[in-house]
């Protein structure tokens, strides 16, 4: 690990000012950053600790939504009664991610900013445009079983690892940011992460020094919610494919639908094509198959990950079939 200096921020505005200097980075739970520093992937010269800032609260909003502080830890958000009752897809996604120990440490803001688990990104001997722009992408033509099937480019086919962000994308969450000029702005989570294009090293729309202060959830959408994660082992593994689905139906017809995917793209992927194929159609197998086909019509496999296209379709089908089942006490 390279030498670095450290300071503990006393307030949000001071933290933003401190990180505006060259080579500085925020550190919160450190569950991703410290690992990457040990691998010499991240090389900050100065760390600004924001873990003790008063940004841990989960507050009610007048419209019925929630404002979740960026320093709230994943386990606290998953266990919050309001989240479990009104946003169960988020609680389910958080509990599907990592171990209890990591959830007790990892922050909401840090979860959104965690970097890809592509093995070539983590290997300094491999070519990786995300780590070293212009060096190439070893995953293209290499072992790419876990890599993207949607939204990738010839520069990068890595995937985003967050479960939480997938659920929040389906919930139409907004990310609250504090800038170097001390101005506050909100960005829709669906627009927060960037696709790779020719600049895969630029992963979000964050401006230099900008800090996540909260995530804002709008009032709960109508319908039932479900998060399904498919992975190589039952725990402590990143998603091959995950689906967050929120579906409302009346008299057997789908009246509202939101779908988001994880493990398939460089960012949490909103399934707008699937949603269009669901709304105003019967809650039936034929509709679910049509939605799956629409969602992955543009999917591209790179060899080892070809299976993910069919896996993603089947995962969406299974999730939709489960989330649209009538409650047991419904006559």
PDB file of C-alpha atoms in Angstrom:
ATOM      1  CA  UNK A   1       0.000   0.000   0.000  1.00  0.00           C
ATOM      2  CA  UNK A   2       1.296   3.441  -0.911  1.00  0.00           C
ATOM      3  CA  UNK A   3       1.781   6.152   1.729  1.00  0.00           C
ATOM      4  CA  UNK A   4      -1.154   8.515   2.266  1.00  0.00           C
ATOM      5  CA  UNK A   5      -2.272  11.188   4.685  1.00  0.00           C
ATOM      6  CA  UNK A   6      -5.532  11.112   6.621  1.00  0.00           C
ATOM      7  CA  UNK A   7      -7.978  13.518   8.183  1.00  0.00           C
ATOM      8  CA  UNK A   8     -11.363  13.136   9.843  1.00  0.00           C
ATOM      9  CA  UNK A   9     -13.969  15.539   8.506  1.00  0.00           C
ATOM     10  CA  UNK A  10     -15.891  17.569  11.057  1.00  0.00           C
ATOM     11  CA  UNK A  11     -18.763  18.599   8.784  1.00  0.00           C
ATOM     12  CA  UNK A  12     -19.945  18.022   5.233  1.00  0.00           C
ATOM     13  CA  UNK A  13     -18.817  21.363   3.864  1.00  0.00           C
ATOM     14  CA  UNK A  14     -15.309  20.921   5.268  1.00  0.00           C
ATOM     15  CA  UNK A  15     -15.168  17.423   3.771  1.00  0.00           C
ATOM     16  CA  UNK A  16     -16.043  18.697   0.303  1.00  0.00           C
ATOM     17  CA  UNK A  17     -13.374  21.387   0.567  1.00  0.00           C
ATOM     18  CA  UNK A  18     -10.763  18.856   1.695  1.00  0.00           C
ATOM     19  CA  UNK A  19     -11.453  16.436  -1.169  1.00  0.00           C
ATOM     20  CA  UNK A  20     -11.219  19.199  -3.751  1.00  0.00           C
ATOM     21  CA  UNK A  21      -7.430  18.901  -3.539  1.00  0.00           C
ATOM     22  CA  UNK A  22      -5.634  16.669  -6.039  1.00  0.00           C
ATOM     23  CA  UNK A  23      -5.246  13.035  -5.037  1.00  0.00           C
ATOM     24  CA  UNK A  24      -7.814  13.170  -2.235  1.00  0.00           C
ATOM     25  CA  UNK A  25     -10.656  10.682  -1.775  1.00  0.00           C
ATOM     26  CA  UNK A  26     -13.476  10.140   0.662  1.00  0.00           C
ATOM     27  CA  UNK A  27     -13.435   7.080   2.888  1.00  0.00           C
ATOM     28  CA  UNK A  28     -16.463   5.838   4.778  1.00  0.00           C
ATOM     29  CA  UNK A  29     -16.819   2.149   5.601  1.00  0.00           C
ATOM     30  CA  UNK A  30     -13.798   1.395   3.416  1.00  0.00           C
ATOM     31  CA  UNK A  31     -15.104  -2.042   2.466  1.00  0.00           C
ATOM     32  CA  UNK A  32     -14.166  -1.526  -1.194  1.00  0.00           C
ATOM     33  CA  UNK A  33     -11.631   1.304  -1.178  1.00  0.00           C
ATOM     34  CA  UNK A  34      -9.178  -0.281   1.260  1.00  0.00           C
ATOM     35  CA  UNK A  35      -9.138  -3.550  -0.673  1.00  0.00           C
ATOM     36  CA  UNK A  36      -8.361  -1.669  -3.885  1.00  0.00           C
ATOM     37  CA  UNK A  37      -5.624   0.354  -2.180  1.00  0.00           C
ATOM     38  CA  UNK A  38      -3.980  -2.877  -1.060  1.00  0.00           C
ATOM     39  CA  UNK A  39      -4.062  -4.111  -4.658  1.00  0.00           C
ATOM     40  CA  UNK A  40      -2.574  -0.805  -5.873  1.00  0.00           C
ATOM     41  CA  UNK A  41      -5.686  -0.141  -7.976  1.00  0.00           C
ATOM     42  CA  UNK A  42      -6.718   2.934  -5.987  1.00  0.00           C
ATOM     43  CA  UNK A  43      -3.815   5.255  -5.147  1.00  0.00           C
ATOM     44  CA  UNK A  44      -5.120   8.219  -3.139  1.00  0.00           C
ATOM     45  CA  UNK A  45      -2.537  10.472  -1.542  1.00  0.00           C
ATOM     46  CA  UNK A  46      -5.009  11.792   1.027  1.00  0.00           C
ATOM     47  CA  UNK A  47      -8.081  10.242   2.659  1.00  0.00           C
ATOM     48  CA  UNK A  48     -10.914  12.266   4.159  1.00  0.00           C
ATOM     49  CA  UNK A  49     -12.902  10.191   6.642  1.00  0.00           C
ATOM     50  CA  UNK A  50     -16.610  11.064   6.430  1.00  0.00           C
ATOM     51  CA  UNK A  51     -17.892   8.102   8.443  1.00  0.00           C
ATOM     52  CA  UNK A  52     -18.656  10.219  11.508  1.00  0.00           C
ATOM     53  CA  UNK A  53     -20.586  12.963   9.753  1.00  0.00           C
ATOM     54  CA  UNK A  54     -24.220  13.333  10.895  1.00  0.00           C
ATOM     55  CA  UNK A  55     -25.575  11.643   7.777  1.00  0.00           C
ATOM     56  CA  UNK A  56     -26.845   8.373   9.244  1.00  0.00           C
ATOM     57  CA  UNK A  57     -30.509   9.208   9.809  1.00  0.00           C
ATOM     58  CA  UNK A  58     -33.477   7.854   7.880  1.00  0.00           C
ATOM     59  CA  UNK A  59     -36.031  10.650   7.825  1.00  0.00           C
ATOM     60  CA  UNK A  60     -39.693  10.796   6.860  1.00  0.00           C
ATOM     61  CA  UNK A  61     -40.562  13.203   4.070  1.00  0.00           C
ATOM     62  CA  UNK A  62     -43.835  15.166   3.837  1.00  0.00           C
ATOM     63  CA  UNK A  63     -44.898  13.319   0.676  1.00  0.00           C
ATOM     64  CA  UNK A  64     -44.533   9.903   2.320  1.00  0.00           C
ATOM     65  CA  UNK A  65     -41.051   9.142   1.007  1.00  0.00           C
ATOM     66  CA  UNK A  66     -37.808   8.634   2.918  1.00  0.00           C
ATOM     67  CA  UNK A  67     -34.490  10.440   2.969  1.00  0.00           C
ATOM     68  CA  UNK A  68     -31.698   7.979   3.762  1.00  0.00           C
ATOM     69  CA  UNK A  69     -28.443   9.571   4.907  1.00  0.00           C
ATOM     70  CA  UNK A  70     -25.381   8.547   2.929  1.00  0.00           C
ATOM     71  CA  UNK A  71     -23.623   7.301   6.075  1.00  0.00           C
ATOM     72  CA  UNK A  72     -26.453   4.999   7.105  1.00  0.00           C
ATOM     73  CA  UNK A  73     -25.037   1.489   7.089  1.00  0.00           C
ATOM     74  CA  UNK A  74     -26.603  -1.192   4.938  1.00  0.00           C
ATOM     75  CA  UNK A  75     -27.741  -3.351   7.857  1.00  0.00           C
ATOM     76  CA  UNK A  76     -29.587  -0.451   9.513  1.00  0.00           C
ATOM     77  CA  UNK A  77     -31.407   0.434   6.288  1.00  0.00           C
ATOM     78  CA  UNK A  78     -32.386  -3.192   5.668  1.00  0.00           C
ATOM     79  CA  UNK A  79     -33.741  -3.516   9.217  1.00  0.00           C
ATOM     80  CA  UNK A  80     -35.641  -0.212   9.312  1.00  0.00           C
ATOM     81  CA  UNK A  81     -39.349  -0.907   9.762  1.00  0.00           C
ATOM     82  CA  UNK A  82     -40.390   1.716   7.240  1.00  0.00           C
ATOM     83  CA  UNK A  83     -38.062   0.288   4.601  1.00  0.00           C
ATOM     84  CA  UNK A  84     -39.181  -3.278   5.261  1.00  0.00           C
ATOM     85  CA  UNK A  85     -42.864  -2.341   5.110  1.00  0.00           C
ATOM     86  CA  UNK A  86     -42.949   0.268   2.335  1.00  0.00           C
ATOM     87  CA  UNK A  87     -39.867  -0.629   0.264  1.00  0.00           C
ATOM     88  CA  UNK A  88     -39.385  -4.388   0.788  1.00  0.00           C
ATOM     89  CA  UNK A  89     -37.511  -4.729  -2.510  1.00  0.00           C
ATOM     90  CA  UNK A  90     -34.757  -2.531  -1.037  1.00  0.00           C
ATOM     91  CA  UNK A  91     -34.545  -4.482   2.200  1.00  0.00           C
ATOM     92  CA  UNK A  92     -34.412  -7.748   0.254  1.00  0.00           C
ATOM     93  CA  UNK A  93     -31.650  -6.438  -2.018  1.00  0.00           C
ATOM     94  CA  UNK A  94     -29.535  -5.263   0.893  1.00  0.00           C
ATOM     95  CA  UNK A  95     -29.865  -8.581   2.701  1.00  0.00           C
ATOM     96  CA  UNK A  96     -28.858 -10.398  -0.498  1.00  0.00           C
ATOM     97  CA  UNK A  97     -25.575  -8.485  -0.653  1.00  0.00           C
ATOM     98  CA  UNK A  98     -22.372  -9.406   1.187  1.00  0.00           C
ATOM     99  CA  UNK A  99     -22.050 -10.767   4.718  1.00  0.00           C
ATOM    100  CA  UNK A 100     -23.569  -9.415   7.907  1.00  0.00           C
ATOM    101  CA  UNK A 101     -20.180  -8.063   8.937  1.00  0.00           C
ATOM    102  CA  UNK A 102     -19.828  -6.078   5.720  1.00  0.00           C
ATOM    103  CA  UNK A 103     -23.413  -4.812   5.898  1.00  0.00           C
ATOM    104  CA  UNK A 104     -22.672  -3.531   9.396  1.00  0.00           C
ATOM    105  CA  UNK A 105     -19.836  -1.411   8.001  1.00  0.00           C
ATOM    106  CA  UNK A 106     -20.729  -0.510   4.412  1.00  0.00           C
ATOM    107  CA  UNK A 107     -22.514   2.821   3.910  1.00  0.00           C
ATOM    108  CA  UNK A 108     -25.300   3.684   1.490  1.00  0.00           C
ATOM    109  CA  UNK A 109     -23.141   6.237  -0.317  1.00  0.00           C
ATOM    110  CA  UNK A 110     -20.214   3.851  -0.532  1.00  0.00           C
ATOM    111  CA  UNK A 111     -22.438   1.077  -1.861  1.00  0.00           C
ATOM    112  CA  UNK A 112     -23.405   3.257  -4.822  1.00  0.00           C
ATOM    113  CA  UNK A 113     -19.748   4.029  -5.536  1.00  0.00           C
ATOM    114  CA  UNK A 114     -18.268   0.545  -5.223  1.00  0.00           C
ATOM    115  CA  UNK A 115     -16.253  -0.448  -8.240  1.00  0.00           C
ATOM    116  CA  UNK A 116     -16.519  -3.447 -10.534  1.00  0.00           C
ATOM    117  CA  UNK A 117     -15.450  -6.936  -9.483  1.00  0.00           C
ATOM    118  CA  UNK A 118     -14.047  -7.701 -12.944  1.00  0.00           C
ATOM    119  CA  UNK A 119     -10.917  -9.799 -12.256  1.00  0.00           C
ATOM    120  CA  UNK A 120      -8.966  -7.985 -14.970  1.00  0.00           C
ATOM    121  CA  UNK A 121      -9.676  -4.654 -13.266  1.00  0.00           C
ATOM    122  CA  UNK A 122      -8.184  -6.079 -10.070  1.00  0.00           C
ATOM    123  CA  UNK A 123      -5.083  -7.459 -11.816  1.00  0.00           C
ATOM    124  CA  UNK A 124      -2.479  -4.780 -12.500  1.00  0.00           C
ATOM    125  CA  UNK A 125      -0.765  -7.105 -14.998  1.00  0.00           C
ATOM    126  CA  UNK A 126      -3.886  -7.179 -17.216  1.00  0.00           C
ATOM    127  CA  UNK A 127      -5.034  -4.566 -19.699  1.00  0.00           C
ATOM    128  CA  UNK A 128      -7.995  -2.587 -18.348  1.00  0.00           C
ATOM    129  CA  UNK A 129      -9.347   0.667 -19.764  1.00  0.00           C
ATOM    130  CA  UNK A 130     -11.211   1.312 -16.525  1.00  0.00           C
ATOM    131  CA  UNK A 131      -8.012   1.171 -14.492  1.00  0.00           C
ATOM    132  CA  UNK A 132      -5.639   2.548 -17.135  1.00  0.00           C
ATOM    133  CA  UNK A 133      -7.433   4.388 -19.974  1.00  0.00           C
ATOM    134  CA  UNK A 134      -6.236   3.355 -23.410  1.00  0.00           C
ATOM    135  CA  UNK A 135      -4.613   0.094 -22.303  1.00  0.00           C
ATOM    136  CA  UNK A 136      -7.312  -2.200 -23.723  1.00  0.00           C
ATOM    137  CA  UNK A 137      -9.810  -4.651 -22.238  1.00  0.00           C
ATOM    138  CA  UNK A 138      -8.558  -8.129 -21.375  1.00  0.00           C
ATOM    139  CA  UNK A 139     -12.108  -9.320 -20.693  1.00  0.00           C
ATOM    140  CA  UNK A 140     -12.965  -8.987 -24.391  1.00  0.00           C
ATOM    141  CA  UNK A 141     -11.585 -12.216 -25.783  1.00  0.00           C
ATOM    142  CA  UNK A 142     -10.709 -13.379 -22.280  1.00  0.00           C
ATOM    143  CA  UNK A 143     -12.674 -15.228 -19.619  1.00  0.00           C
ATOM    144  CA  UNK A 144     -15.815 -13.101 -19.416  1.00  0.00           C
ATOM    145  CA  UNK A 145     -18.408 -15.304 -17.734  1.00  0.00           C
ATOM    146  CA  UNK A 146     -19.552 -12.618 -15.258  1.00  0.00           C
ATOM    147  CA  UNK A 147     -19.478  -9.709 -17.677  1.00  0.00           C
ATOM    148  CA  UNK A 148     -22.054  -7.389 -19.236  1.00  0.00           C
ATOM    149  CA  UNK A 149     -24.612  -8.318 -21.861  1.00  0.00           C
ATOM    150  CA  UNK A 150     -26.289  -4.890 -22.051  1.00  0.00           C
ATOM    151  CA  UNK A 151     -24.864  -1.405 -22.587  1.00  0.00           C
ATOM    152  CA  UNK A 152     -21.249  -2.541 -22.966  1.00  0.00           C
ATOM    153  CA  UNK A 153     -18.730  -1.141 -25.445  1.00  0.00           C
ATOM    154  CA  UNK A 154     -15.536  -2.211 -27.152  1.00  0.00           C
ATOM    155  CA  UNK A 155     -13.681  -0.403 -24.374  1.00  0.00           C
ATOM    156  CA  UNK A 156     -15.251  -2.186 -21.387  1.00  0.00           C
ATOM    157  CA  UNK A 157     -17.687  -5.008 -20.611  1.00  0.00           C
ATOM    158  CA  UNK A 158     -17.497  -4.844 -16.801  1.00  0.00           C
ATOM    159  CA  UNK A 159     -20.603  -4.934 -14.616  1.00  0.00           C
ATOM    160  CA  UNK A 160     -21.648  -2.891 -11.583  1.00  0.00           C
ATOM    161  CA  UNK A 161     -21.773  -5.066  -8.441  1.00  0.00           C
ATOM    162  CA  UNK A 162     -24.378  -3.334  -6.240  1.00  0.00           C
ATOM    163  CA  UNK A 163     -27.610  -5.069  -5.235  1.00  0.00           C
ATOM    164  CA  UNK A 164     -28.905  -2.028  -3.367  1.00  0.00           C
ATOM    165  CA  UNK A 165     -28.589   0.234  -6.404  1.00  0.00           C
ATOM    166  CA  UNK A 166     -30.725  -2.116  -8.504  1.00  0.00           C
ATOM    167  CA  UNK A 167     -33.621  -1.898  -6.055  1.00  0.00           C
ATOM    168  CA  UNK A 168     -33.221   1.858  -5.715  1.00  0.00           C
ATOM    169  CA  UNK A 169     -33.283   2.222  -9.497  1.00  0.00           C
ATOM    170  CA  UNK A 170     -36.624   0.424  -9.623  1.00  0.00           C
ATOM    171  CA  UNK A 171     -37.875   2.724  -6.851  1.00  0.00           C
ATOM    172  CA  UNK A 172     -36.975   5.882  -8.848  1.00  0.00           C
ATOM    173  CA  UNK A 173     -34.557   7.045  -6.150  1.00  0.00           C
ATOM    174  CA  UNK A 174     -32.754  10.380  -6.303  1.00  0.00           C
ATOM    175  CA  UNK A 175     -29.142  10.902  -5.181  1.00  0.00           C
ATOM    176  CA  UNK A 176     -28.536  14.069  -3.154  1.00  0.00           C
ATOM    177  CA  UNK A 177     -25.117  15.632  -3.775  1.00  0.00           C
ATOM    178  CA  UNK A 178     -23.100  18.402  -2.149  1.00  0.00           C
ATOM    179  CA  UNK A 179     -20.684  20.091  -4.531  1.00  0.00           C
ATOM    180  CA  UNK A 180     -17.339  21.827  -4.154  1.00  0.00           C
ATOM    181  CA  UNK A 181     -19.219  25.140  -4.517  1.00  0.00           C
ATOM    182  CA  UNK A 182     -21.392  24.062  -1.545  1.00  0.00           C
ATOM    183  CA  UNK A 183     -24.433  23.790  -3.836  1.00  0.00           C
ATOM    184  CA  UNK A 184     -26.841  20.886  -3.427  1.00  0.00           C
ATOM    185  CA  UNK A 185     -28.227  19.041  -6.438  1.00  0.00           C
ATOM    186  CA  UNK A 186     -30.297  15.903  -7.025  1.00  0.00           C
ATOM    187  CA  UNK A 187     -29.657  13.300  -9.722  1.00  0.00           C
ATOM    188  CA  UNK A 188     -31.972  10.424 -10.581  1.00  0.00           C
ATOM    189  CA  UNK A 189     -30.209   7.202  -9.678  1.00  0.00           C
ATOM    190  CA  UNK A 190     -30.971   5.824 -13.136  1.00  0.00           C
ATOM    191  CA  UNK A 191     -28.772   8.649 -14.509  1.00  0.00           C
ATOM    192  CA  UNK A 192     -26.114   8.601 -11.768  1.00  0.00           C
ATOM    193  CA  UNK A 193     -23.934   5.818 -13.205  1.00  0.00           C
ATOM    194  CA  UNK A 194     -22.544   6.156 -16.732  1.00  0.00           C
ATOM    195  CA  UNK A 195     -22.266   3.573 -19.477  1.00  0.00           C
ATOM    196  CA  UNK A 196     -18.665   2.822 -20.493  1.00  0.00           C
ATOM    197  CA  UNK A 197     -18.571   4.212 -24.046  1.00  0.00           C
ATOM    198  CA  UNK A 198     -14.977   5.261 -24.705  1.00  0.00           C
ATOM    199  CA  UNK A 199     -14.400   6.447 -21.120  1.00  0.00           C
ATOM    200  CA  UNK A 200     -15.116   3.513 -18.785  1.00  0.00           C
ATOM    201  CA  UNK A 201     -12.891   5.065 -16.115  1.00  0.00           C
ATOM    202  CA  UNK A 202     -15.525   7.804 -15.647  1.00  0.00           C
ATOM    203  CA  UNK A 203     -18.148   5.779 -13.802  1.00  0.00           C
ATOM    204  CA  UNK A 204     -20.600   8.367 -12.457  1.00  0.00           C
ATOM    205  CA  UNK A 205     -21.775  11.926 -13.066  1.00  0.00           C
ATOM    206  CA  UNK A 206     -20.068  13.135  -9.872  1.00  0.00           C
ATOM    207  CA  UNK A 207     -18.142  16.369 -10.275  1.00  0.00           C
ATOM    208  CA  UNK A 208     -14.671  16.760  -8.664  1.00  0.00           C
ATOM    209  CA  UNK A 209     -15.055  16.930  -4.890  1.00  0.00           C
ATOM    210  CA  UNK A 210     -18.791  16.245  -4.964  1.00  0.00           C
ATOM    211  CA  UNK A 211     -20.096  14.098  -2.115  1.00  0.00           C
ATOM    212  CA  UNK A 212     -23.198  11.949  -1.757  1.00  0.00           C
ATOM    213  CA  UNK A 213     -25.138  13.202   1.269  1.00  0.00           C
ATOM    214  CA  UNK A 214     -28.348  11.160   0.948  1.00  0.00           C
ATOM    215  CA  UNK A 215     -30.594   9.021  -1.194  1.00  0.00           C
ATOM    216  CA  UNK A 216     -34.201  10.169  -1.477  1.00  0.00           C
ATOM    217  CA  UNK A 217     -36.936   7.594  -2.023  1.00  0.00           C
ATOM    218  CA  UNK A 218     -40.259   8.872  -3.397  1.00  0.00           C
ATOM    219  CA  UNK A 219     -43.533   7.555  -1.932  1.00  0.00           C
ATOM    220  CA  UNK A 220     -43.875   3.784  -2.350  1.00  0.00           C
ATOM    221  CA  UNK A 221     -45.147   2.811  -5.812  1.00  0.00           C
ATOM    222  CA  UNK A 222     -48.300   0.709  -6.158  1.00  0.00           C
ATOM    223  CA  UNK A 223     -47.996  -3.034  -6.350  1.00  0.00           C
ATOM    224  CA  UNK A 224     -45.995  -5.846  -4.831  1.00  0.00           C
ATOM    225  CA  UNK A 225     -42.208  -5.787  -4.696  1.00  0.00           C
ATOM    226  CA  UNK A 226     -39.628  -8.544  -5.064  1.00  0.00           C
ATOM    227  CA  UNK A 227     -35.859  -8.836  -5.468  1.00  0.00           C
ATOM    228  CA  UNK A 228     -34.356 -12.017  -6.897  1.00  0.00           C
ATOM    229  CA  UNK A 229     -30.629 -12.672  -7.128  1.00  0.00           C
ATOM    230  CA  UNK A 230     -29.034 -15.537  -9.053  1.00  0.00           C
ATOM    231  CA  UNK A 231     -25.421 -16.285  -8.156  1.00  0.00           C
ATOM    232  CA  UNK A 232     -22.914 -19.102  -8.161  1.00  0.00           C
ATOM    233  CA  UNK A 233     -23.287 -19.809  -4.463  1.00  0.00           C
ATOM    234  CA  UNK A 234     -26.030 -19.042  -1.985  1.00  0.00           C
ATOM    235  CA  UNK A 235     -24.219 -16.335  -0.007  1.00  0.00           C
ATOM    236  CA  UNK A 236     -21.416 -13.780  -0.223  1.00  0.00           C
ATOM    237  CA  UNK A 237     -21.357 -13.811  -4.021  1.00  0.00           C
ATOM    238  CA  UNK A 238     -22.078 -11.112  -6.562  1.00  0.00           C
ATOM    239  CA  UNK A 239     -25.021 -11.490  -8.911  1.00  0.00           C
ATOM    240  CA  UNK A 240     -24.763 -13.219 -12.232  1.00  0.00           C
ATOM    241  CA  UNK A 241     -28.237 -11.759 -12.784  1.00  0.00           C
ATOM    242  CA  UNK A 242     -30.590  -9.990 -10.412  1.00  0.00           C
ATOM    243  CA  UNK A 243     -34.072  -8.543 -10.869  1.00  0.00           C
ATOM    244  CA  UNK A 244     -35.984  -5.929  -8.891  1.00  0.00           C
ATOM    245  CA  UNK A 245     -39.664  -5.998  -9.838  1.00  0.00           C
ATOM    246  CA  UNK A 246     -42.577  -3.862  -8.670  1.00  0.00           C
ATOM    247  CA  UNK A 247     -45.884  -4.829 -10.248  1.00  0.00           C
ATOM    248  CA  UNK A 248     -49.499  -3.820  -9.649  1.00  0.00           C
ATOM    249  CA  UNK A 249     -52.392  -5.732 -11.172  1.00  0.00           C
ATOM    250  CA  UNK A 250     -56.160  -5.437 -11.127  1.00  0.00           C
ATOM    251  CA  UNK A 251     -58.506  -8.216 -12.253  1.00  0.00           C
ATOM    252  CA  UNK A 252     -55.611 -10.060 -13.829  1.00  0.00           C
ATOM    253  CA  UNK A 253     -54.319  -7.087 -15.842  1.00  0.00           C
ATOM    254  CA  UNK A 254     -51.022  -5.373 -15.035  1.00  0.00           C
ATOM    255  CA  UNK A 255     -51.634  -1.681 -14.331  1.00  0.00           C
ATOM    256  CA  UNK A 256     -48.147  -0.572 -13.272  1.00  0.00           C
ATOM    257  CA  UNK A 257     -44.690  -2.112 -13.542  1.00  0.00           C
ATOM    258  CA  UNK A 258     -41.109  -1.239 -12.742  1.00  0.00           C
ATOM    259  CA  UNK A 259     -38.198  -3.523 -13.506  1.00  0.00           C
ATOM    260  CA  UNK A 260     -34.460  -3.153 -12.934  1.00  0.00           C
ATOM    261  CA  UNK A 261     -31.587  -5.578 -13.476  1.00  0.00           C
ATOM    262  CA  UNK A 262     -28.212  -6.163 -11.858  1.00  0.00           C
ATOM    263  CA  UNK A 263     -25.222  -8.172 -13.024  1.00  0.00           C
ATOM    264  CA  UNK A 264     -25.945  -7.485 -16.694  1.00  0.00           C
ATOM    265  CA  UNK A 265     -24.521  -4.016 -17.373  1.00  0.00           C
ATOM    266  CA  UNK A 266     -21.986  -1.377 -16.398  1.00  0.00           C
ATOM    267  CA  UNK A 267     -24.708   0.252 -14.259  1.00  0.00           C
ATOM    268  CA  UNK A 268     -27.980  -0.791 -12.631  1.00  0.00           C
ATOM    269  CA  UNK A 269     -30.167  -1.327 -15.685  1.00  0.00           C
ATOM    270  CA  UNK A 270     -33.753  -0.061 -15.855  1.00  0.00           C
ATOM    271  CA  UNK A 271     -35.867  -2.430 -17.939  1.00  0.00           C
ATOM    272  CA  UNK A 272     -38.067   0.113 -19.696  1.00  0.00           C
ATOM    273  CA  UNK A 273     -38.750  -2.241 -22.599  1.00  0.00           C
ATOM    274  CA  UNK A 274     -39.943  -4.904 -20.180  1.00  0.00           C
ATOM    275  CA  UNK A 275     -42.169  -2.396 -18.397  1.00  0.00           C
ATOM    276  CA  UNK A 276     -43.811  -1.338 -21.665  1.00  0.00           C
ATOM    277  CA  UNK A 277     -44.475  -4.981 -22.514  1.00  0.00           C
ATOM    278  CA  UNK A 278     -46.132  -5.568 -19.135  1.00  0.00           C
ATOM    279  CA  UNK A 279     -48.420  -2.575 -18.575  1.00  0.00           C
ATOM    280  CA  UNK A 280     -52.027  -3.070 -19.737  1.00  0.00           C
ATOM    281  CA  UNK A 281     -51.377  -6.729 -20.501  1.00  0.00           C
ATOM    282  CA  UNK A 282     -52.591  -9.854 -18.685  1.00  0.00           C
ATOM    283  CA  UNK A 283     -50.502 -11.184 -15.821  1.00  0.00           C
ATOM    284  CA  UNK A 284     -49.759 -14.364 -17.751  1.00  0.00           C
ATOM    285  CA  UNK A 285     -46.853 -16.480 -18.878  1.00  0.00           C
ATOM    286  CA  UNK A 286     -47.155 -15.157 -22.414  1.00  0.00           C
ATOM    287  CA  UNK A 287     -46.852 -11.589 -21.153  1.00  0.00           C
ATOM    288  CA  UNK A 288     -43.870 -12.447 -18.962  1.00  0.00           C
ATOM    289  CA  UNK A 289     -42.096 -14.115 -21.895  1.00  0.00           C
ATOM    290  CA  UNK A 290     -42.786 -11.095 -24.091  1.00  0.00           C
ATOM    291  CA  UNK A 291     -41.379  -8.798 -21.402  1.00  0.00           C
ATOM    292  CA  UNK A 292     -38.245 -10.937 -21.081  1.00  0.00           C
ATOM    293  CA  UNK A 293     -37.696 -10.992 -24.828  1.00  0.00           C
ATOM    294  CA  UNK A 294     -38.168  -7.214 -25.011  1.00  0.00           C
ATOM    295  CA  UNK A 295     -35.795  -6.567 -22.111  1.00  0.00           C
ATOM    296  CA  UNK A 296     -32.941  -8.509 -23.702  1.00  0.00           C
ATOM    297  CA  UNK A 297     -33.560  -7.969 -27.415  1.00  0.00           C
ATOM    298  CA  UNK A 298     -30.343  -5.943 -27.614  1.00  0.00           C
ATOM    299  CA  UNK A 299     -28.270  -8.211 -25.353  1.00  0.00           C
ATOM    300  CA  UNK A 300     -24.860  -9.276 -26.670  1.00  0.00           C
ATOM    301  CA  UNK A 301     -22.808 -12.137 -25.299  1.00  0.00           C
ATOM    302  CA  UNK A 302     -19.028 -12.252 -25.509  1.00  0.00           C
ATOM    303  CA  UNK A 303     -18.542 -16.002 -25.418  1.00  0.00           C
ATOM    304  CA  UNK A 304     -18.376 -17.315 -21.871  1.00  0.00           C
ATOM    305  CA  UNK A 305     -21.267 -15.071 -20.780  1.00  0.00           C
ATOM    306  CA  UNK A 306     -23.668 -16.033 -23.582  1.00  0.00           C
ATOM    307  CA  UNK A 307     -25.657 -18.098 -21.065  1.00  0.00           C
ATOM    308  CA  UNK A 308     -26.531 -14.931 -19.116  1.00  0.00           C
ATOM    309  CA  UNK A 309     -28.987 -13.821 -21.807  1.00  0.00           C
ATOM    310  CA  UNK A 310     -31.226 -16.839 -21.321  1.00  0.00           C
ATOM    311  CA  UNK A 311     -30.579 -16.836 -17.570  1.00  0.00           C
ATOM    312  CA  UNK A 312     -31.699 -13.204 -17.338  1.00  0.00           C
ATOM    313  CA  UNK A 313     -34.881 -13.917 -19.285  1.00  0.00           C
ATOM    314  CA  UNK A 314     -35.754 -16.854 -17.065  1.00  0.00           C
ATOM    315  CA  UNK A 315     -34.967 -14.905 -13.913  1.00  0.00           C
ATOM    316  CA  UNK A 316     -37.283 -12.092 -14.979  1.00  0.00           C
ATOM    317  CA  UNK A 317     -40.021 -14.587 -15.892  1.00  0.00           C
ATOM    318  CA  UNK A 318     -39.745 -16.327 -12.511  1.00  0.00           C
ATOM    319  CA  UNK A 319     -39.724 -13.029 -10.631  1.00  0.00           C
ATOM    320  CA  UNK A 320     -42.777 -11.696 -12.467  1.00  0.00           C
ATOM    321  CA  UNK A 321     -44.649 -14.951 -11.947  1.00  0.00           C
ATOM    322  CA  UNK A 322     -43.990 -14.775  -8.212  1.00  0.00           C
ATOM    323  CA  UNK A 323     -44.674 -11.067  -7.698  1.00  0.00           C
ATOM    324  CA  UNK A 324     -48.030 -11.276  -9.513  1.00  0.00           C
ATOM    325  CA  UNK A 325     -49.308 -14.291  -7.567  1.00  0.00           C
ATOM    326  CA  UNK A 326     -52.415 -13.366  -5.577  1.00  0.00           C
ATOM    327  CA  UNK A 327     -52.084 -13.258  -1.821  1.00  0.00           C
ATOM    328  CA  UNK A 328     -53.127 -16.461  -0.116  1.00  0.00           C
ATOM    329  CA  UNK A 329     -56.032 -14.737   1.621  1.00  0.00           C
ATOM    330  CA  UNK A 330     -57.382 -13.264  -1.635  1.00  0.00           C
ATOM    331  CA  UNK A 331     -60.699 -14.969  -2.547  1.00  0.00           C
TER     332      UNK A 331
END
